[in-house]
Short mmCIF file of C-alpha atoms and ligand atoms in Angstrom, two decimals:
data_model
loop_
_atom_site.label_atom_id
_atom_site.label_comp_id
_atom_site.label_asym_id
_atom_site.label_seq_id
_atom_site.Cartn_x
_atom_site.Cartn_y
_atom_site.Cartn_z
CA MET A 24 0.00 0.00 0.00
CA ALA A 25 2.78 2.41 0.96
CA LEU A 26 4.52 1.47 -2.29
CA SER A 27 1.57 2.37 -4.49
CA THR A 28 1.36 5.72 -2.71
CA CYS A 29 5.00 6.33 -3.53
CA VAL A 30 4.69 5.71 -7.28
CA LEU A 31 1.70 8.01 -7.68
CA PRO A 32 2.52 11.19 -9.64
CA SER A 33 1.91 13.23 -6.48
CA PHE A 34 4.92 11.55 -4.81
CA SER A 35 6.93 14.03 -2.79
CA PRO A 36 10.18 13.24 -1.00
CA GLN A 37 8.95 15.29 1.97
CA ALA A 38 5.87 13.08 2.39
CA ALA A 39 8.10 9.99 2.20
CA VAL A 40 10.25 11.37 5.01
CA LEU A 41 7.14 11.97 7.11
CA ARG A 42 6.00 8.42 6.49
CA ARG A 43 9.18 7.00 8.06
CA THR A 44 8.01 6.65 11.63
CA SER A 45 11.02 5.38 13.51
CA THR A 46 11.81 7.08 16.80
CA VAL A 47 14.70 8.94 15.23
CA ALA A 48 12.49 10.21 12.39
CA ASN A 49 9.74 11.11 14.89
CA ALA A 50 12.19 13.02 17.07
CA ALA A 51 13.42 14.89 14.00
CA ALA A 52 9.85 15.62 12.87
CA ALA A 53 8.84 16.90 16.31
CA SER A 54 11.92 19.16 16.56
CA ARG A 55 10.89 21.06 13.46
CA ILE A 56 8.91 24.19 14.29
CA GLY A 57 5.30 23.14 13.90
CA GLY A 58 6.18 19.45 14.23
CA PHE A 59 5.19 19.22 17.90
CA LEU A 60 1.48 18.89 18.82
CA SER A 61 0.40 17.79 15.38
CA SER A 62 -1.06 14.68 13.82
CA LYS A 63 1.25 12.48 11.73
CA PRO A 64 0.80 9.24 9.78
CA TYR A 65 1.97 6.20 11.75
CA ALA A 66 3.29 2.85 10.55
CA PRO A 67 3.90 0.00 13.04
CA PRO A 68 7.31 -1.64 13.40
CA PRO A 69 7.69 -4.53 10.88
CA TRP A 70 7.61 -7.18 13.64
CA ALA A 71 4.21 -5.85 14.81
CA SER A 72 2.60 -5.78 11.37
CA GLY A 73 0.56 -8.90 12.16
CA LEU A 74 -1.27 -7.22 15.06
CA SER A 75 -4.71 -5.67 14.67
CA HIS A 76 -5.92 -2.16 15.59
CA ALA A 77 -2.71 -0.55 14.28
CA PRO A 78 -3.09 3.22 14.60
CA SER A 79 -3.08 5.20 11.36
CA HIS A 80 -1.98 8.42 13.07
CA THR A 81 -0.05 9.66 16.05
CA PHE A 82 -0.32 13.09 17.71
CA THR A 83 3.11 14.26 18.92
CA LEU A 84 2.80 14.96 22.65
CA GLY A 85 5.92 13.52 24.28
CA HIS A 86 9.68 13.99 24.07
CA PHE A 87 11.03 10.78 22.62
CA PRO A 88 13.33 8.89 22.77
CA THR A 89 13.55 9.06 26.56
CA PRO A 90 17.07 8.42 27.93
CA ILE A 91 18.35 5.08 29.24
CA HIS A 92 21.16 5.13 31.81
CA ARG A 93 22.76 3.07 34.59
CA TRP A 94 20.94 3.18 37.93
CA ASP A 95 23.26 2.20 40.75
CA LEU A 96 20.75 1.18 43.39
CA PRO A 97 22.33 0.30 46.72
CA GLU A 98 22.72 -3.36 47.73
CA LEU A 99 22.06 -5.13 44.44
CA PRO A 100 23.01 -8.82 44.17
CA ARG A 101 26.48 -9.58 42.81
CA ASP A 102 26.81 -8.92 39.06
CA THR A 103 23.29 -7.55 38.76
CA GLU A 104 23.16 -4.38 36.71
CA VAL A 105 20.12 -2.13 36.82
CA TRP A 106 19.47 0.46 34.12
CA ILE A 107 16.56 2.85 33.98
CA LYS A 108 14.46 4.11 31.07
CA ARG A 109 13.35 7.61 31.93
CA ASP A 110 9.76 7.71 30.75
CA ASP A 111 9.25 10.07 33.69
CA LEU A 112 10.97 12.54 31.33
CA ALA A 113 8.50 11.87 28.50
CA GLY A 114 7.27 15.43 28.93
CA MET A 115 3.70 16.67 28.65
CA GLN A 116 3.96 18.22 32.10
CA LEU A 117 5.03 15.11 34.03
CA SER A 118 2.69 12.70 32.26
CA GLY A 119 5.11 9.74 32.21
CA ASN A 120 3.85 6.60 30.50
CA LYS A 121 0.47 8.19 29.74
CA ALA A 122 2.07 10.42 27.08
CA ARG A 123 2.80 7.37 24.89
CA LYS A 124 -0.76 6.02 25.03
CA LEU A 125 -2.31 9.45 24.55
CA GLU A 126 -0.32 10.11 21.37
CA PHE A 127 -2.51 7.47 19.68
CA LEU A 128 -5.75 8.14 21.59
CA VAL A 129 -5.72 11.89 20.99
CA ALA A 130 -4.88 11.38 17.29
CA ASP A 131 -7.97 9.16 17.06
CA ALA A 132 -10.16 11.65 18.96
CA ALA A 133 -9.05 14.44 16.62
CA ALA A 134 -9.58 12.27 13.51
CA ARG A 135 -13.14 11.52 14.64
CA GLY A 136 -13.93 15.20 15.08
CA ALA A 137 -14.40 15.06 18.87
CA ASP A 138 -14.72 18.33 20.80
CA CYS A 139 -14.12 16.84 24.27
CA VAL A 140 -12.79 13.71 25.97
CA VAL A 141 -14.26 11.71 28.86
CA THR A 142 -12.26 9.46 31.16
CA ALA A 143 -12.22 8.09 34.72
CA GLY A 144 -9.82 7.20 37.54
CA GLY A 145 -8.91 7.65 41.19
CA ILE A 146 -8.93 11.07 42.86
CA GLN A 147 -5.16 11.46 42.25
CA SER A 148 -5.22 9.68 38.87
CA ASN A 149 -2.13 10.52 36.80
CA HIS A 150 -4.02 9.25 33.77
CA CYS A 151 -6.92 11.69 34.20
CA ARG A 152 -4.56 14.63 34.65
CA ALA A 153 -2.42 13.59 31.66
CA THR A 154 -5.60 13.23 29.58
CA ALA A 155 -6.75 16.72 30.59
CA VAL A 156 -3.37 18.16 29.49
CA ALA A 157 -3.24 16.21 26.20
CA ALA A 158 -6.85 17.16 25.41
CA LYS A 159 -6.20 20.86 25.98
CA TYR A 160 -3.06 20.71 23.80
CA ALA A 161 -5.29 19.35 21.02
CA GLY A 162 -7.96 22.00 21.66
CA LEU A 163 -10.41 19.64 23.38
CA ASP A 164 -12.25 19.97 26.72
CA SER A 165 -12.02 17.19 29.27
CA TYR A 166 -14.63 15.60 31.54
CA LEU A 167 -13.12 13.54 34.36
CA ILE A 168 -14.87 11.09 36.67
CA LEU A 169 -12.76 10.88 39.82
CA CYS A 170 -13.49 8.43 42.61
CA THR A 171 -12.85 9.37 46.22
CA SER A 172 -13.78 8.13 49.68
CA LYS A 173 -17.41 8.45 50.78
CA PRO A 174 -16.90 11.24 53.36
CA LEU A 175 -15.16 13.41 50.70
CA VAL A 176 -17.47 12.90 47.73
CA ASP A 177 -19.72 15.95 48.44
CA ARG A 178 -16.85 18.28 49.30
CA ASP A 179 -14.45 20.48 47.38
CA PRO A 180 -11.64 18.01 46.50
CA GLY A 181 -8.94 20.65 47.02
CA LEU A 182 -5.83 21.39 44.98
CA VAL A 183 -3.32 18.73 45.99
CA GLY A 184 -1.10 17.10 43.35
CA ASN A 185 -2.86 16.23 40.10
CA LEU A 186 -6.03 18.12 41.10
CA LEU A 187 -4.23 21.47 40.99
CA VAL A 188 -3.22 20.91 37.36
CA GLU A 189 -6.65 19.61 36.35
CA ARG A 190 -8.41 22.57 37.91
CA LEU A 191 -6.01 25.14 36.44
CA LEU A 192 -6.76 23.67 33.01
CA GLY A 193 -10.50 23.94 33.61
CA ALA A 194 -11.16 20.19 33.40
CA HIS A 195 -14.76 19.32 34.36
CA ILE A 196 -14.47 17.22 37.51
CA ASN A 197 -17.25 14.80 38.48
CA LEU A 198 -16.80 13.09 41.85
CA VAL A 199 -18.16 9.65 42.69
CA SER A 200 -17.62 7.52 45.81
CA GLN A 201 -15.40 4.43 45.71
CA ARG A 202 -18.51 2.36 46.34
CA GLU A 203 -20.34 3.86 43.37
CA PHE A 204 -17.23 3.44 41.21
CA LEU A 205 -17.00 -0.26 42.08
CA LYS A 206 -20.77 -0.82 41.88
CA PHE A 207 -21.33 0.70 38.42
CA GLY A 208 -17.81 0.35 36.99
CA SER A 209 -15.83 2.94 35.04
CA VAL A 210 -17.27 1.79 31.69
CA ALA A 211 -20.91 2.43 32.67
CA LEU A 212 -20.00 5.74 34.34
CA THR A 213 -18.10 7.08 31.31
CA GLU A 214 -20.97 5.91 29.04
CA LEU A 215 -23.46 7.81 31.18
CA LEU A 216 -21.41 11.01 30.97
CA GLU A 217 -20.95 10.46 27.22
CA LYS A 218 -24.73 10.14 26.77
CA ARG A 219 -25.36 13.36 28.68
CA LEU A 220 -22.76 15.24 26.64
CA LEU A 221 -24.27 13.94 23.38
CA GLU A 222 -27.66 15.21 24.53
CA GLU A 223 -26.09 18.63 25.05
CA GLY A 224 -24.86 18.55 21.46
CA ARG A 225 -21.20 17.84 22.33
CA ARG A 226 -18.99 15.37 20.47
CA PRO A 227 -17.32 13.35 23.27
CA TYR A 228 -14.53 10.78 22.84
CA VAL A 229 -14.31 8.22 25.64
CA ILE A 230 -10.87 7.06 26.82
CA PRO A 231 -10.94 4.03 29.15
CA ALA A 232 -9.41 4.13 32.65
CA GLY A 233 -5.62 4.15 32.38
CA GLY A 234 -5.82 4.69 28.60
CA SER A 235 -5.51 0.92 28.31
CA ASN A 236 -7.35 -0.35 25.25
CA ALA A 237 -6.25 -1.82 21.93
CA LEU A 238 -5.21 1.59 20.60
CA GLY A 239 -3.53 2.84 23.81
CA ASN A 240 -1.49 -0.37 23.94
CA TRP A 241 0.38 0.67 20.83
CA GLY A 242 2.14 3.29 22.96
CA TYR A 243 4.34 0.65 24.57
CA ILE A 244 4.65 -1.49 21.44
CA GLU A 245 6.17 1.64 19.88
CA ALA A 246 8.31 2.12 23.03
CA VAL A 247 9.88 -1.30 22.35
CA ARG A 248 10.89 -0.13 18.87
CA GLU A 249 12.42 2.92 20.57
CA ILE A 250 14.45 0.71 22.97
CA GLU A 251 15.55 -1.49 20.04
CA GLU A 252 16.79 1.58 18.18
CA GLN A 253 18.59 2.89 21.25
CA ILE A 254 20.39 -0.45 21.57
CA GLN A 255 21.33 -0.38 17.88
CA LEU A 256 22.53 3.22 18.09
CA SER A 257 24.84 2.22 20.97
CA GLY A 258 26.44 -0.47 18.81
CA GLY A 259 24.41 -3.28 20.38
CA ASP A 260 26.78 -3.47 23.37
CA VAL A 261 24.07 -3.10 26.01
CA GLN A 262 21.38 -5.79 25.81
CA PHE A 263 18.76 -6.31 28.50
CA ASP A 264 17.82 -9.66 30.05
CA ASP A 265 14.86 -8.31 32.00
CA ILE A 266 12.43 -5.39 31.91
CA VAL A 267 10.69 -4.33 35.14
CA VAL A 268 7.65 -2.06 35.27
CA ALA A 269 4.71 -1.08 37.50
CA CYS A 270 1.26 -2.32 36.54
CA GLY A 271 -1.96 -0.40 37.26
CA SER A 272 -4.37 -1.02 34.40
CA GLY A 273 -2.20 -3.42 32.40
CA GLY A 274 -1.69 -1.44 29.18
CA THR A 275 1.98 -0.61 29.69
CA VAL A 276 2.84 -4.19 30.58
CA ALA A 277 0.79 -5.62 27.71
CA GLY A 278 2.56 -3.41 25.16
CA LEU A 279 6.05 -4.05 26.59
CA ALA A 280 5.56 -7.81 26.92
CA LEU A 281 4.12 -8.18 23.43
CA GLY A 282 6.80 -5.95 21.93
CA SER A 283 9.64 -7.67 23.76
CA GLN A 284 8.39 -11.07 22.56
CA LEU A 285 7.84 -10.07 18.91
CA SER A 286 10.87 -7.81 18.43
CA SER A 287 14.58 -8.61 18.70
CA LEU A 288 14.54 -7.49 22.36
CA LYS A 289 13.46 -10.84 23.87
CA ALA A 290 13.86 -9.55 27.43
CA LYS A 291 11.82 -11.17 30.20
CA VAL A 292 9.12 -8.72 31.35
CA HIS A 293 8.29 -8.52 35.08
CA ALA A 294 5.24 -6.53 36.17
CA PHE A 295 4.69 -5.42 39.76
CA SER A 296 0.98 -4.85 40.34
CA VAL A 297 -0.08 -1.93 42.54
CA CYS A 298 -3.84 -2.55 42.88
CA TYR A 299 -5.21 -6.02 42.14
CA GLY A 300 -3.37 -9.36 42.36
CA PRO A 301 -1.46 -11.27 39.64
CA LYS A 302 -4.43 -13.47 38.57
CA TYR A 303 -6.47 -10.34 37.73
CA PHE A 304 -3.63 -8.91 35.65
CA TYR A 305 -2.79 -12.11 33.74
CA ASP A 306 -6.44 -12.07 32.61
CA CYS A 307 -6.38 -8.35 31.93
CA VAL A 308 -3.17 -8.56 29.83
CA GLN A 309 -4.65 -11.59 28.05
CA GLY A 310 -7.74 -9.55 27.14
CA LEU A 311 -5.58 -6.72 25.80
CA ILE A 312 -3.30 -8.92 23.69
CA ASP A 313 -6.29 -10.94 22.40
CA GLU A 314 -7.83 -7.70 21.17
CA LEU A 315 -4.67 -7.18 19.12
CA GLN A 316 -4.99 -10.78 17.87
CA SER A 317 -1.48 -11.69 18.97
CA GLY A 318 -2.28 -15.39 19.45
CA LEU A 319 -0.04 -15.38 22.55
CA ASN A 320 -0.64 -16.43 26.16
CA SER A 321 -0.01 -13.79 28.84
CA HIS A 322 1.64 -16.38 31.13
CA ASP A 323 4.30 -17.01 28.46
CA ILE A 324 5.28 -13.38 27.95
CA VAL A 325 5.12 -11.72 31.38
CA SER A 326 5.65 -12.59 35.01
CA ILE A 327 3.39 -10.65 37.39
CA GLU A 328 4.12 -10.13 41.10
CA ASP A 329 1.93 -8.54 43.74
CA ALA A 330 3.39 -5.25 45.04
CA LYS A 331 0.19 -3.52 46.19
CA GLY A 332 1.13 -3.64 49.89
CA LEU A 333 -1.60 -1.83 51.85
CA GLY A 334 -3.64 -1.29 48.68
CA TYR A 335 -3.93 1.13 45.78
CA ALA A 336 -2.41 4.54 46.52
CA ARG A 337 -1.75 3.57 50.16
CA SER A 338 1.89 3.51 51.24
CA THR A 339 3.66 1.75 54.09
CA ALA A 340 6.32 3.66 56.03
CA GLU A 341 8.88 1.19 54.64
CA GLU A 342 7.93 1.90 51.01
CA LEU A 343 8.22 5.66 51.58
CA ARG A 344 11.57 5.21 53.31
CA PHE A 345 12.71 3.28 50.24
CA VAL A 346 11.58 6.15 47.96
CA LYS A 347 13.53 8.56 50.15
CA ASP A 348 16.67 6.36 50.28
CA VAL A 349 16.67 5.89 46.49
CA ALA A 350 16.30 9.64 45.97
CA ALA A 351 19.14 10.35 48.38
CA ALA A 352 21.42 7.70 46.85
CA THR A 353 20.74 8.22 43.13
CA GLY A 354 18.83 11.47 42.59
CA ILE A 355 15.94 9.55 40.99
CA VAL A 356 12.58 10.40 42.57
CA LEU A 357 10.06 7.57 42.41
CA ASP A 358 6.33 8.08 42.91
CA PRO A 359 4.56 6.47 45.88
CA VAL A 360 1.67 4.84 43.95
CA TYR A 361 3.41 3.01 41.07
CA THR A 362 7.17 3.20 40.54
CA GLY A 363 7.99 3.32 44.26
CA LYS A 364 6.09 0.08 44.84
CA ALA A 365 7.45 -1.59 41.70
CA ALA A 366 11.08 -0.73 42.50
CA TYR A 367 10.56 -1.71 46.14
CA GLY A 368 9.11 -5.04 44.99
CA MET A 369 12.00 -5.57 42.56
CA VAL A 370 14.73 -4.85 45.14
CA LYS A 371 12.96 -7.03 47.69
CA ASP A 372 12.76 -9.90 45.19
CA MET A 373 16.45 -9.38 44.36
CA SER A 374 17.36 -9.66 48.02
CA ASP A 375 15.02 -12.65 48.65
CA ASN A 376 16.07 -14.53 45.48
CA PRO A 377 19.52 -13.19 44.52
CA GLY A 378 20.21 -16.33 42.47
CA SER A 379 17.54 -15.52 39.92
CA TRP A 380 18.93 -11.99 39.32
CA GLU A 381 22.69 -12.62 39.46
CA GLY A 382 24.56 -11.88 36.25
CA ARG A 383 21.53 -10.17 34.71
CA ARG A 384 21.13 -6.75 33.15
CA VAL A 385 17.77 -5.27 34.11
CA LEU A 386 15.93 -2.31 32.57
CA PHE A 387 13.54 -0.60 34.99
CA VAL A 388 10.96 1.60 33.23
CA HIS A 389 10.27 4.75 35.26
CA THR A 390 6.67 5.51 34.32
CA GLY A 391 6.45 8.93 36.05
CA GLY A 392 3.82 9.94 38.62
CA LEU A 393 5.80 12.63 40.45
CA LEU A 394 2.73 14.74 41.33
CA GLY A 395 1.41 11.82 43.41
CA LEU A 396 4.13 12.54 45.97
CA TYR A 397 2.36 15.77 46.98
CA ASP A 398 -0.50 13.65 48.30
CA LYS A 399 1.97 12.02 50.76
CA VAL A 400 3.68 15.06 52.27
CA ASP A 401 2.31 14.32 55.76
CA GLN A 402 3.70 10.78 55.68
CA LEU A 403 7.00 11.98 54.17
CA SER A 404 7.67 14.90 56.49
CA SER A 405 9.49 12.86 59.12
CA LEU A 406 11.77 11.34 56.43
CA ALA A 407 12.66 14.47 54.52
CA GLY A 408 16.03 16.14 55.10
CA GLY A 409 16.46 18.92 57.66
CA TRP A 410 16.98 22.66 57.36
CA ARG A 411 18.41 25.48 59.39
CA ARG A 412 18.45 29.25 59.66
CA MET A 413 21.57 30.53 57.94
CA ASP A 414 24.15 31.88 60.39
CA LEU A 415 24.92 35.49 59.44
CA GLU A 416 27.30 36.27 62.29
CA GLU A 417 30.43 36.68 60.20
CA PRO A 418 32.78 39.67 60.50
CA VAL A 419 33.57 39.60 56.74
CA LEU A 420 29.89 39.95 55.90
CA HIS A 421 29.39 42.89 58.27
CA ALA A 422 32.61 44.57 57.10
CA ASN A 423 31.31 44.53 53.49
CA LEU A 424 28.18 46.37 54.51
CA ASN A 425 30.17 49.43 55.63
C1 LIG B 17 -0.74 4.80 35.13
C2 LIG B 17 0.60 4.59 35.69
C3 LIG B 17 1.21 3.32 35.68
C4 LIG B 17 0.50 2.08 35.26
O1 LIG B 17 0.39 1.93 33.89
P1 LIG B 17 -0.75 0.97 33.33
O2 LIG B 17 -0.56 0.97 31.88
O3 LIG B 17 -2.06 1.60 33.73
O4 LIG B 17 -0.60 -0.37 33.95
C5 LIG B 17 2.50 3.21 36.16
N1 LIG B 17 3.16 4.28 36.64
C6 LIG B 17 2.61 5.49 36.68
C7 LIG B 17 3.40 6.60 37.28
C8 LIG B 17 1.31 5.71 36.21
O5 LIG B 17 0.77 6.92 36.26
#
């Protein structure tokens, strides 16, 4: 198909350049003035050409490729190397992994002529905030369904963390209680809001919780092509045995696991779940990869461990101490809800089962979430570093004043 386009009389070398969609070409296209925040044709990597629901367009929102560098965590098993892929630097105002999914979802919303987007998540959902930002960049309004605890559902939700950004952008916030969220489910709730907006004459585009559907999954299939290219560009010297990532709605893991399996990467993907247990996520990843007609079994391509601890968005003192220690040792700030739990789970597994990690080179994917830390300031205050009043009793200083 691409070939026949090329031999048409209207062939232009410029269009051919645009059609090359590798990371390097995308980065070059986005650096051109006018290249950022625009819709571009998309072609999947060759090894993913057998999958269904391939996006036809991408809307440039993130800064890709994100860097990969060594991450010298303290107390790793002998000969275990950890590297980190900095998707926390993907841009779009701290949107982390959500930027990759939204590049395809927003392109689709724009192509369908939507004038607003609808999505749902927890009260501090990074996904909802990222969606509100991406939507506004594309000139669309956003309607968010945020679930909170029963005593707070009728009150002003305040301005902590993600809420501050959402409310500055003018996102329409609809609160529901956790009980209502579980009882009706996010699908029925977003459908209800969609129906109401249609009745008002709006053109809504619904994005599922976490941005995890067949289209959103392409974000991390494309990320695997990016990693492949980064390995090639470095002369192929650094290959990864394992990839470790947090799992909240399954889309990131599904894309990474599928990509790793189909591409030349062939790294073992480990997911650390931060809400439900492994059984739930094997089924969830299976559903996502079935939608893409991969013909694969989730148990063969990913290993899922439970890292939810006290439960979704609830942190133990030990997990927060870990986040603080990692920040102090390496400068990398993890978030309390996803990456903090995943890295904590990974390091714990490395110390419990050093044999299965020895001699391996591991790539940890930092999926972002920094704004979530602001929701934990009370719990973090006793761990944070100290301060003091500067001592100004110094003769030199006083002499200079005269
Ligand atoms: C949403 C999110 C995840 C989980 O990604 P899923 O694709 O929903 O599993 C991980 N880390 C951060 C920081 C997130 O915001």
